N, CA, C and O of each residue as an XYZ file, in Angstrom:
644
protein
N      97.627     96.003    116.895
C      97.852     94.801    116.105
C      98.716     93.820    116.888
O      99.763     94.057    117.490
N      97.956     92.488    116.733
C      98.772     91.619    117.408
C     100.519     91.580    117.389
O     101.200     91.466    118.408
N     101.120     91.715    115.843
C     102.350     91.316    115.058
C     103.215     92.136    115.950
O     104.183     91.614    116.502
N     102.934     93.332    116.112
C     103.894     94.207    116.791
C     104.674     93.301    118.132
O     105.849     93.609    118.333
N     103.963     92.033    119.189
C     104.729     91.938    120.089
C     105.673     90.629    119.444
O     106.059     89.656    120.092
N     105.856     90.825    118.386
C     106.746     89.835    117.974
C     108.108     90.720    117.185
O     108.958     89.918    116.799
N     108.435     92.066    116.906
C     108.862     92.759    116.927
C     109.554     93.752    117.661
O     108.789     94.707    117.795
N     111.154     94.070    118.448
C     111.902     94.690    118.877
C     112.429     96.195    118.010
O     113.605     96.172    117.644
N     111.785     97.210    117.747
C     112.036     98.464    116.938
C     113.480     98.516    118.098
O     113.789     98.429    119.287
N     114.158     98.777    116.372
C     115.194     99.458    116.377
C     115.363    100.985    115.503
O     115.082    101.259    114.337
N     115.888    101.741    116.503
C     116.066    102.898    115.478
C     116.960    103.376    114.618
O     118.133    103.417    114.990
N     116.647    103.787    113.440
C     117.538    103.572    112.529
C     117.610    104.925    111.849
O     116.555    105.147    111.254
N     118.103    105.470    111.785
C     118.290    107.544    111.101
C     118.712    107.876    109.980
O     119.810    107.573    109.514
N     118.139    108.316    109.630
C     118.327    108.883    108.551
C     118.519    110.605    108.891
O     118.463    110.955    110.070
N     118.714    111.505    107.949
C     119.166    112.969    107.802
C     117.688    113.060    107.731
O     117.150    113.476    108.757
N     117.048    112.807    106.900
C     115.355    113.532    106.980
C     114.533    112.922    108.577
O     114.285    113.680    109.515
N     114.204    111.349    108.574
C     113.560    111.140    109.229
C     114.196    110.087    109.834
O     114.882    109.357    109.119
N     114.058    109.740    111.633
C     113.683    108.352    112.099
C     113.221    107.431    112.140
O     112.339    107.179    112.960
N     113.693    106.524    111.189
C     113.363    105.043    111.460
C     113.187    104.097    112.149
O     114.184    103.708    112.757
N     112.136    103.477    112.317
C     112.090    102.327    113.665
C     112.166    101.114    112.810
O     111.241    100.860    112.038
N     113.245    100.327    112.903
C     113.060     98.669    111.716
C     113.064     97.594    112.951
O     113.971     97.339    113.744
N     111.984     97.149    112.866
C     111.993     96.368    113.179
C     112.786     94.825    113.437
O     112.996     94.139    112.437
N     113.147     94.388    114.582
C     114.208     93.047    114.703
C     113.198     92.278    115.115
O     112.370     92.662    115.940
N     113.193     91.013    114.513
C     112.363     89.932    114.640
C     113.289     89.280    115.801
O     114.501     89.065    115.781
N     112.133     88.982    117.032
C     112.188     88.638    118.348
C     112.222     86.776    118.291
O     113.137     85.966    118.439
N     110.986     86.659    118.050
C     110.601     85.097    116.898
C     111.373     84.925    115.684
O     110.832     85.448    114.710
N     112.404     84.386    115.466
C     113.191     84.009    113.985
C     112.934     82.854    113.443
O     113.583     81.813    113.340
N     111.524     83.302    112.990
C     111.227     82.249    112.348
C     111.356     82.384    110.999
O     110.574     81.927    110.165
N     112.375     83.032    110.780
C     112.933     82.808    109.496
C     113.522     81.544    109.045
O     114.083     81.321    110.117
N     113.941     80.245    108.114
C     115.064     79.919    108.229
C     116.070     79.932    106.870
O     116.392     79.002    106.130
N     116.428     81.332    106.845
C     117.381     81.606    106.496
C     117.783     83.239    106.765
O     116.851     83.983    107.072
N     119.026     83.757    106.665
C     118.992     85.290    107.378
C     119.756     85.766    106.039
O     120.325     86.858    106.080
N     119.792     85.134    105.058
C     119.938     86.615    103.856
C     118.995     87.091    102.994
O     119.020     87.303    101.782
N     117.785     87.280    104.209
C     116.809     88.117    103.614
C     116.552     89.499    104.138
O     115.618     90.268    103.912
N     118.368     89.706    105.429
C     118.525     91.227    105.640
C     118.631     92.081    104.536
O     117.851     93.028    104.447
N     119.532     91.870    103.636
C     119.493     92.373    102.773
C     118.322     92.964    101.902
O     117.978     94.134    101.735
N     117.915     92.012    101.498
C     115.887     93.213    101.065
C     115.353     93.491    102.315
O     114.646     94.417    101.919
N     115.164     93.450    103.272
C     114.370     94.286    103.833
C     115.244     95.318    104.129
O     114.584     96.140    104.766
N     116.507     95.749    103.986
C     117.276     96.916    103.969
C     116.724     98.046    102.951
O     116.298     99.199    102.892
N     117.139     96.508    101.940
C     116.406     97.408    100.304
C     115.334     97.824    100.432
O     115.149     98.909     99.880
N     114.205     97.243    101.145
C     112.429     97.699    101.200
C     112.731     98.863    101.920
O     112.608     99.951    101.356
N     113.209     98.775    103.393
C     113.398    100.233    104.204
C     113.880    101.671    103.115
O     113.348    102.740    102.815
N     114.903    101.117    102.843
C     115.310    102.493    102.137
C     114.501    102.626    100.541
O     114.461    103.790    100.143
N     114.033    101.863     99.846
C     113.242    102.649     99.163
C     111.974    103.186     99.265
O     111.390    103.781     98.359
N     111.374    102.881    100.846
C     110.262    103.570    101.469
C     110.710    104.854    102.057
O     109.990    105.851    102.017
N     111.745    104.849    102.536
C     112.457    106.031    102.885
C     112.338    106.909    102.176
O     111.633    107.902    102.357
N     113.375    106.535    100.779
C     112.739    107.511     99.412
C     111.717    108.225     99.175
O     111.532    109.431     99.011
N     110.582    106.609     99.183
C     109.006    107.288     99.379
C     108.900    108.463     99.930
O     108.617    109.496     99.322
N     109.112    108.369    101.053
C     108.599    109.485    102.168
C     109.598    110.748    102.128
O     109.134    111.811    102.538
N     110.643    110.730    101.769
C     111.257    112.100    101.386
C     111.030    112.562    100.090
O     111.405    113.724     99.933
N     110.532    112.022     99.098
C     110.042    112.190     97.613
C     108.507    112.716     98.237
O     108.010    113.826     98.045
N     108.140    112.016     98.734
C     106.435    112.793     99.280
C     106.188    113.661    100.086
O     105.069    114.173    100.063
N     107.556    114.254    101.426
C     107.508    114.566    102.030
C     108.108    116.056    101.586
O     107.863    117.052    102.267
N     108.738    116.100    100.645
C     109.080    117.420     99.883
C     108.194    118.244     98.486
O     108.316    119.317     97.895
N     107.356    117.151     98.400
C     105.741    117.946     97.613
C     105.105    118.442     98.665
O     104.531    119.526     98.558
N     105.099    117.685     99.943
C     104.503    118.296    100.717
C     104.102    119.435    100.988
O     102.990    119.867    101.292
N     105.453    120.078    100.812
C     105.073    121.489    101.307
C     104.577    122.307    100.591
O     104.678    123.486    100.931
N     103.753    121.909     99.150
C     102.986    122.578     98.508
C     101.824    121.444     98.800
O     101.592    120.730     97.824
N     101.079    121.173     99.955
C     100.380    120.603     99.811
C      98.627    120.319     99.167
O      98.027    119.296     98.837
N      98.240    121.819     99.209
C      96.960    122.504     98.511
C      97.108    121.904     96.938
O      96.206    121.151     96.568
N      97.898    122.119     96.259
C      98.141    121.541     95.081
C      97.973    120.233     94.682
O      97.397    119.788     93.689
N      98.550    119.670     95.582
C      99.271    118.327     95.696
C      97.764    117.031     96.108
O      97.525    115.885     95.728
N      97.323    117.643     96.699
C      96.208    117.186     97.417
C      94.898    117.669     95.795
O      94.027    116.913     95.364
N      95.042    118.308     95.558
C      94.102    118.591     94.384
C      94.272    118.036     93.217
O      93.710    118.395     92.182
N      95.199    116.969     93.350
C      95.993    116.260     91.751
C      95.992    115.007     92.516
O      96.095    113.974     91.855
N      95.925    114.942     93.400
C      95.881    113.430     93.470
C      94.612    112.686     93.906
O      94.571    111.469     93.723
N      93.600    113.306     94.455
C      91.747    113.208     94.033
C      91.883    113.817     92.750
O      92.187    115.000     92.602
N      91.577    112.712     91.476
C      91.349    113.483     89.924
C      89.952    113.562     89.958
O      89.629    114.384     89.100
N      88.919    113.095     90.549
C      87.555    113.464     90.595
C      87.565    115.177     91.088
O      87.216    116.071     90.318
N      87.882    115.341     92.047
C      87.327    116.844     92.283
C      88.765    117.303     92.420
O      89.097    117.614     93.564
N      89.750    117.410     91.393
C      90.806    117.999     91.012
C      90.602    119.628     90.577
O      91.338    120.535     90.965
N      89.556    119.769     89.776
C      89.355    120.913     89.061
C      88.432    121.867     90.109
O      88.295    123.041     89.766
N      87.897    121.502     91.157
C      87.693    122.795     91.709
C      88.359    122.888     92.963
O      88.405    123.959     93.569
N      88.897    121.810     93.410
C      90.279    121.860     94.672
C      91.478    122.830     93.479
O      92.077    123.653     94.171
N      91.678    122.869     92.818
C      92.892    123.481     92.064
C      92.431    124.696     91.937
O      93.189    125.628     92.207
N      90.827    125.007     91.413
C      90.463    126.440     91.107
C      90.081    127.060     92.551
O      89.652    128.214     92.547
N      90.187    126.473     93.619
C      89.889    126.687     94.548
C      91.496    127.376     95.495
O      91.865    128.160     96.370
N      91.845    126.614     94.743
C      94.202    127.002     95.691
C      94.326    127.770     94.779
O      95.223    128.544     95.113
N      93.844    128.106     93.511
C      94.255    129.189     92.558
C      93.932    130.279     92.714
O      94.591    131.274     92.412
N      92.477    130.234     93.391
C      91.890    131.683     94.080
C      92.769    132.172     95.167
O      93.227    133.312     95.251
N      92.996    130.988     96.163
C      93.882    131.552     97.385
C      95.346    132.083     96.852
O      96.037    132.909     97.448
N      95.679    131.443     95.610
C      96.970    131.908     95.336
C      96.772    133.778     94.631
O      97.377    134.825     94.861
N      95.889    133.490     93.941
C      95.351    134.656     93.326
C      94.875    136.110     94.147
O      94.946    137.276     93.761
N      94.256    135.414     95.707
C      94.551    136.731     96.789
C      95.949    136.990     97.142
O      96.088    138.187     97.391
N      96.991    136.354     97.253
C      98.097    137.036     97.959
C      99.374    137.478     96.839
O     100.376    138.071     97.237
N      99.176    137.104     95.431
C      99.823    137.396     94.333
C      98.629    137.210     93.426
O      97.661    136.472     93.609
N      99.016    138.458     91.864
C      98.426    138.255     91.038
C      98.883    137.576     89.568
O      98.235    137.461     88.527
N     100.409    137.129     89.934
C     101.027    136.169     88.966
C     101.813    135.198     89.138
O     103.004    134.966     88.926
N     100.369    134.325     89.837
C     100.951    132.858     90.409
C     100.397    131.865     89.278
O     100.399    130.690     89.644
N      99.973    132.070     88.121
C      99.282    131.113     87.293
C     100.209    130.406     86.942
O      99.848    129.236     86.817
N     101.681    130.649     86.632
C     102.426    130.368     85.812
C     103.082    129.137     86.920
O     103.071    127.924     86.711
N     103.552    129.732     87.945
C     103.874    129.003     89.051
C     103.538    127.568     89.598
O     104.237    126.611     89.931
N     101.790    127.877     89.543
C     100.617    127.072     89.085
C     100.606    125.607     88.583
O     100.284    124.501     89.017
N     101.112    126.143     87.467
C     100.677    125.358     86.352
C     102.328    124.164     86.361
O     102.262    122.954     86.143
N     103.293    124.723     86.584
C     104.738    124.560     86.678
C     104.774    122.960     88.331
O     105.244    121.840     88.529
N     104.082    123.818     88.898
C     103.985    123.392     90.048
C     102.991    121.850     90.004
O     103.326    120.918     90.735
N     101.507    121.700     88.873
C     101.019    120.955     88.772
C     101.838    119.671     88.040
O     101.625    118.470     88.208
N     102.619    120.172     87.367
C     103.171    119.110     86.458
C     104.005    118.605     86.804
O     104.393    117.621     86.175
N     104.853    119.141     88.266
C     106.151    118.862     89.062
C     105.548    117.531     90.012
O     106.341    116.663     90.378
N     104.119    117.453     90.365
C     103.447    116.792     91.238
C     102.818    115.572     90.635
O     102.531    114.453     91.060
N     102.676    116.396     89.125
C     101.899    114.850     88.737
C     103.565    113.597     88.248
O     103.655    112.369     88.258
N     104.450    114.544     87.936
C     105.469    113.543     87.291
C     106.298    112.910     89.145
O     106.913    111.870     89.377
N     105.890    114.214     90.219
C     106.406    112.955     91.550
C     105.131    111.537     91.582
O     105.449    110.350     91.652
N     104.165    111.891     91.533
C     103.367    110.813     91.896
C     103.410    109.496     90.599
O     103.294    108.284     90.785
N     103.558    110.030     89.643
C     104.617    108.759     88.929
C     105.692    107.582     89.241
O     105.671    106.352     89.290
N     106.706    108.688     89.437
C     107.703    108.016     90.392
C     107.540    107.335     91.716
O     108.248    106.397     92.082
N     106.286    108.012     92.609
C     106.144    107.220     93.218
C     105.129    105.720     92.985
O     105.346    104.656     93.564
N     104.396    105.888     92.337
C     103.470    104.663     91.693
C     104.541    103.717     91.101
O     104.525    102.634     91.686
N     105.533    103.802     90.046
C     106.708    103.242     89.767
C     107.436    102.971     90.852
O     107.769    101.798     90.685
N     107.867    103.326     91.819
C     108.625    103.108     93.113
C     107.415    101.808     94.124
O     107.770    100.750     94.644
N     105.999    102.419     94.096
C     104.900    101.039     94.831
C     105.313     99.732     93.869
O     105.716     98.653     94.303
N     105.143    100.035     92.651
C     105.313     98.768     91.842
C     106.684     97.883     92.164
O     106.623     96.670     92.364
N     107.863     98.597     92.189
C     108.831     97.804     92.807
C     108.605     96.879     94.065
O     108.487     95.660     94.185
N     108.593     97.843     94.882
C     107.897     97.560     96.537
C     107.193     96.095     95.901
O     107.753     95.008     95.765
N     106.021     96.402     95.626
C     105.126     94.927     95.468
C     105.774     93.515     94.928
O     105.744     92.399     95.447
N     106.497     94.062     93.438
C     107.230     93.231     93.097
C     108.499     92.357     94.027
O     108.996     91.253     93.803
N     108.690     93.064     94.815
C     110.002     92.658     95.998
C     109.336     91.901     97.376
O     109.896     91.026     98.036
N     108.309     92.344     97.565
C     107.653     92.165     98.745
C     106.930     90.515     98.374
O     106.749     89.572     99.145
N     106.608     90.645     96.805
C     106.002     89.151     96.417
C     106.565     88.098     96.173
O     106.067     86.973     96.209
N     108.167     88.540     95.779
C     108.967     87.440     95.329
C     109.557     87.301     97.169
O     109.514     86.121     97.517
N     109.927     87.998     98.001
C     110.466     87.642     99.383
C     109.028     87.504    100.260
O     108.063     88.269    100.236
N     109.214     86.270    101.041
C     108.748     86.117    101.687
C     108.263     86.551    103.261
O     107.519     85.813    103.907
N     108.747     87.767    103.768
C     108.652     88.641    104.974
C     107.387     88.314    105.173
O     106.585     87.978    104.301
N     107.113     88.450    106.831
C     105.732     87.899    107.502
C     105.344     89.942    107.378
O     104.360     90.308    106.734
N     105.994     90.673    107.868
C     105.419     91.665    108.162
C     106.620     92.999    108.431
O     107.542     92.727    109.200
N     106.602     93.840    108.054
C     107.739     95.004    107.892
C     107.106     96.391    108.714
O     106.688     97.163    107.851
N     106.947     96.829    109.792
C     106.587     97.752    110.215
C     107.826     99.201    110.165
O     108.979     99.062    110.574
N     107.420    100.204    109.729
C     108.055    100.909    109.692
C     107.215    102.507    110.353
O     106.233    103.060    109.858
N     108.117    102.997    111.769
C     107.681    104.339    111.757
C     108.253    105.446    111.952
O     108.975    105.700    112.916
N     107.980    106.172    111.069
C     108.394    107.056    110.541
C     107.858    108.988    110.918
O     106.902    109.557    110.392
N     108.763    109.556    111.880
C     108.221    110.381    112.153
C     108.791    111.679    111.797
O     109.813    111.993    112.409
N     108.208    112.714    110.695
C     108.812    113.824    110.658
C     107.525    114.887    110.487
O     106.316    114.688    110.370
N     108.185    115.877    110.518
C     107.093    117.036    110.441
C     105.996    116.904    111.544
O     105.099    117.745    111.480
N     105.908    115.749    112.798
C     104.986    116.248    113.783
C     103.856    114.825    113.184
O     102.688    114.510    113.411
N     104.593    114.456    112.627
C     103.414    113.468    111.822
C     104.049    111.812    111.558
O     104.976    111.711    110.755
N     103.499    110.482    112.283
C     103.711    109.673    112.915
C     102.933    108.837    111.942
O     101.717    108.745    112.113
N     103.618    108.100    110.746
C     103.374    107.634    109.559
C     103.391    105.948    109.895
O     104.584    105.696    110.065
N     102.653    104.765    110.055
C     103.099    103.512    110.042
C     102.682    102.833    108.527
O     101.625    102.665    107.919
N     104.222    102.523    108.254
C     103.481    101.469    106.720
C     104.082    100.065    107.329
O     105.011     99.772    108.081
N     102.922     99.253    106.509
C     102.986     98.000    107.429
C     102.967     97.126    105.486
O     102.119     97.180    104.596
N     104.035     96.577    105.547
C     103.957     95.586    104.296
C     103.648     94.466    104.687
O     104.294     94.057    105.652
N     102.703     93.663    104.182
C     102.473     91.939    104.618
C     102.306     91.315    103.312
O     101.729     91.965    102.439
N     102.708     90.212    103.075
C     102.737     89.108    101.982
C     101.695     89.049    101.143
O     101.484     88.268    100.215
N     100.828     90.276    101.705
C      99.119     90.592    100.832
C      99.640     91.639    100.112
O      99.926     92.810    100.360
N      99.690     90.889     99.122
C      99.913     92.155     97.989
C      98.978     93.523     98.233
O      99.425     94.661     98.375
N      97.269     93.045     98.248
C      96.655     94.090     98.198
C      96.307     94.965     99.396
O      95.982     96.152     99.357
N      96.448     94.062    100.630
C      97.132     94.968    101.504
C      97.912     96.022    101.977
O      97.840     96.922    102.814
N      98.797     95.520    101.016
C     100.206     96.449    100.900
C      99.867     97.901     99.847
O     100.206     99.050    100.129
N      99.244     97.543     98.808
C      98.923     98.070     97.839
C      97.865     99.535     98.902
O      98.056    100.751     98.913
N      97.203     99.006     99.369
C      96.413     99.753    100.375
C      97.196    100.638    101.296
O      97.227    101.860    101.150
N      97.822    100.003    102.239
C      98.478    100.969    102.926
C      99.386    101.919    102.607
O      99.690    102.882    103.311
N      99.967    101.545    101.166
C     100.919    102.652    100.761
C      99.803    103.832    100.147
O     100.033    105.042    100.131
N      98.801    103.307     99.750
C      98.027    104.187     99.113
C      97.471    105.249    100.190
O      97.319    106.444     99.937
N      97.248    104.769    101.169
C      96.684    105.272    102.632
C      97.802    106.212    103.174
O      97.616    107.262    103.790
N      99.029    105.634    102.827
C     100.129    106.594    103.600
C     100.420    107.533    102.481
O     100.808    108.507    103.125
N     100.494    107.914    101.112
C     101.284    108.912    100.357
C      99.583    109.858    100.305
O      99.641    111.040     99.964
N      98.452    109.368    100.587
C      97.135    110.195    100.737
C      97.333    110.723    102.099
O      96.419    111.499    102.377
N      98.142    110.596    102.993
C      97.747    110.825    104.642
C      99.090    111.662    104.199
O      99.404    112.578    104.959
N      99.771    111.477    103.241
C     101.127    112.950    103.418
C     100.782    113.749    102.741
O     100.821    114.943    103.040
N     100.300    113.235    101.516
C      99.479    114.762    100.658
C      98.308    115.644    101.376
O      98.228    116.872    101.362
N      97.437    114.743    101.993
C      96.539    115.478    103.106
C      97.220    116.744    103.762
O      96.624    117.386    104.627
């Protein structure tokens, strides 16, 4: 993508993952207290990704609840595998489905913010990457709502994957 050579990544850490935030090279901003939300955007994507990145590790599940079209035989399908290596994982199961559907809430409530913030501020473009678990995540927010709407959808499907 072109946008990137107008962008200087800086890295920025967190305890879970590394952040790259981007410093605008071109300031063609004109005004600079709009550090402040894109602080706010970084860290509640951050959230994102440690809220998604800790379902993760039940990901068979997780991945079977969030396709609701073929939910019911991806689930009866991780229930069998659960069902070879224990024979009283139903309960677990079921505990476990409802833990996933009330994260992906929070996170749909957490996109809705995002959008709402991203529409009222004017930012050309927010690259963020994010690397944990071996896995090299870019969410890219742009002033397209449905853009945005897309790529987050693309990135919490590429962590449940």
């Amino acid at each position: 993508m072109p946008d990137r050579i107008w962008y200087k990544l800086v890295p920025y850490s967190d305890e879970k993952c590394t952040t790259f935030v981007p410093n605008m090279i071109h300031t063609h901003h004109r005004n600079h207290h709009h550090h402040h939300h894109r602080y706010l955007i970084i860290i509640i994507i951050i959230i994102i990704i440690v809220i998604s990145s800790s379902s993760s590790s039940s990901s068979s599940s997780s991945s079977s609840s969030s396709s609701s079209s073929s939910s019911s035989s991806s689930s009866s399908s991780s229930s069998s595998s659960s069902s070879l290596s224990h024979h009283h994982h139903h309960h677990h199961h079921r505990y476990l489905i409802i833990i996933i559907i009330i994260i992906i809430i929070i996170i749909i409530i957490i996109i809705i913010i995002i959008i709402i913030i991203t529409s009222i501020i004017n930012t050309p473009m927010i690259i963020i990457v994010v690397i944990f678990t071996n896995t090299t995540i870019i969410i890219t927010i742009k002033t397209n709502i449905i853009i945005s709407i897309i790529m987050i959808v693309m990135v919490i499907t590429k962590v449940f994957l």
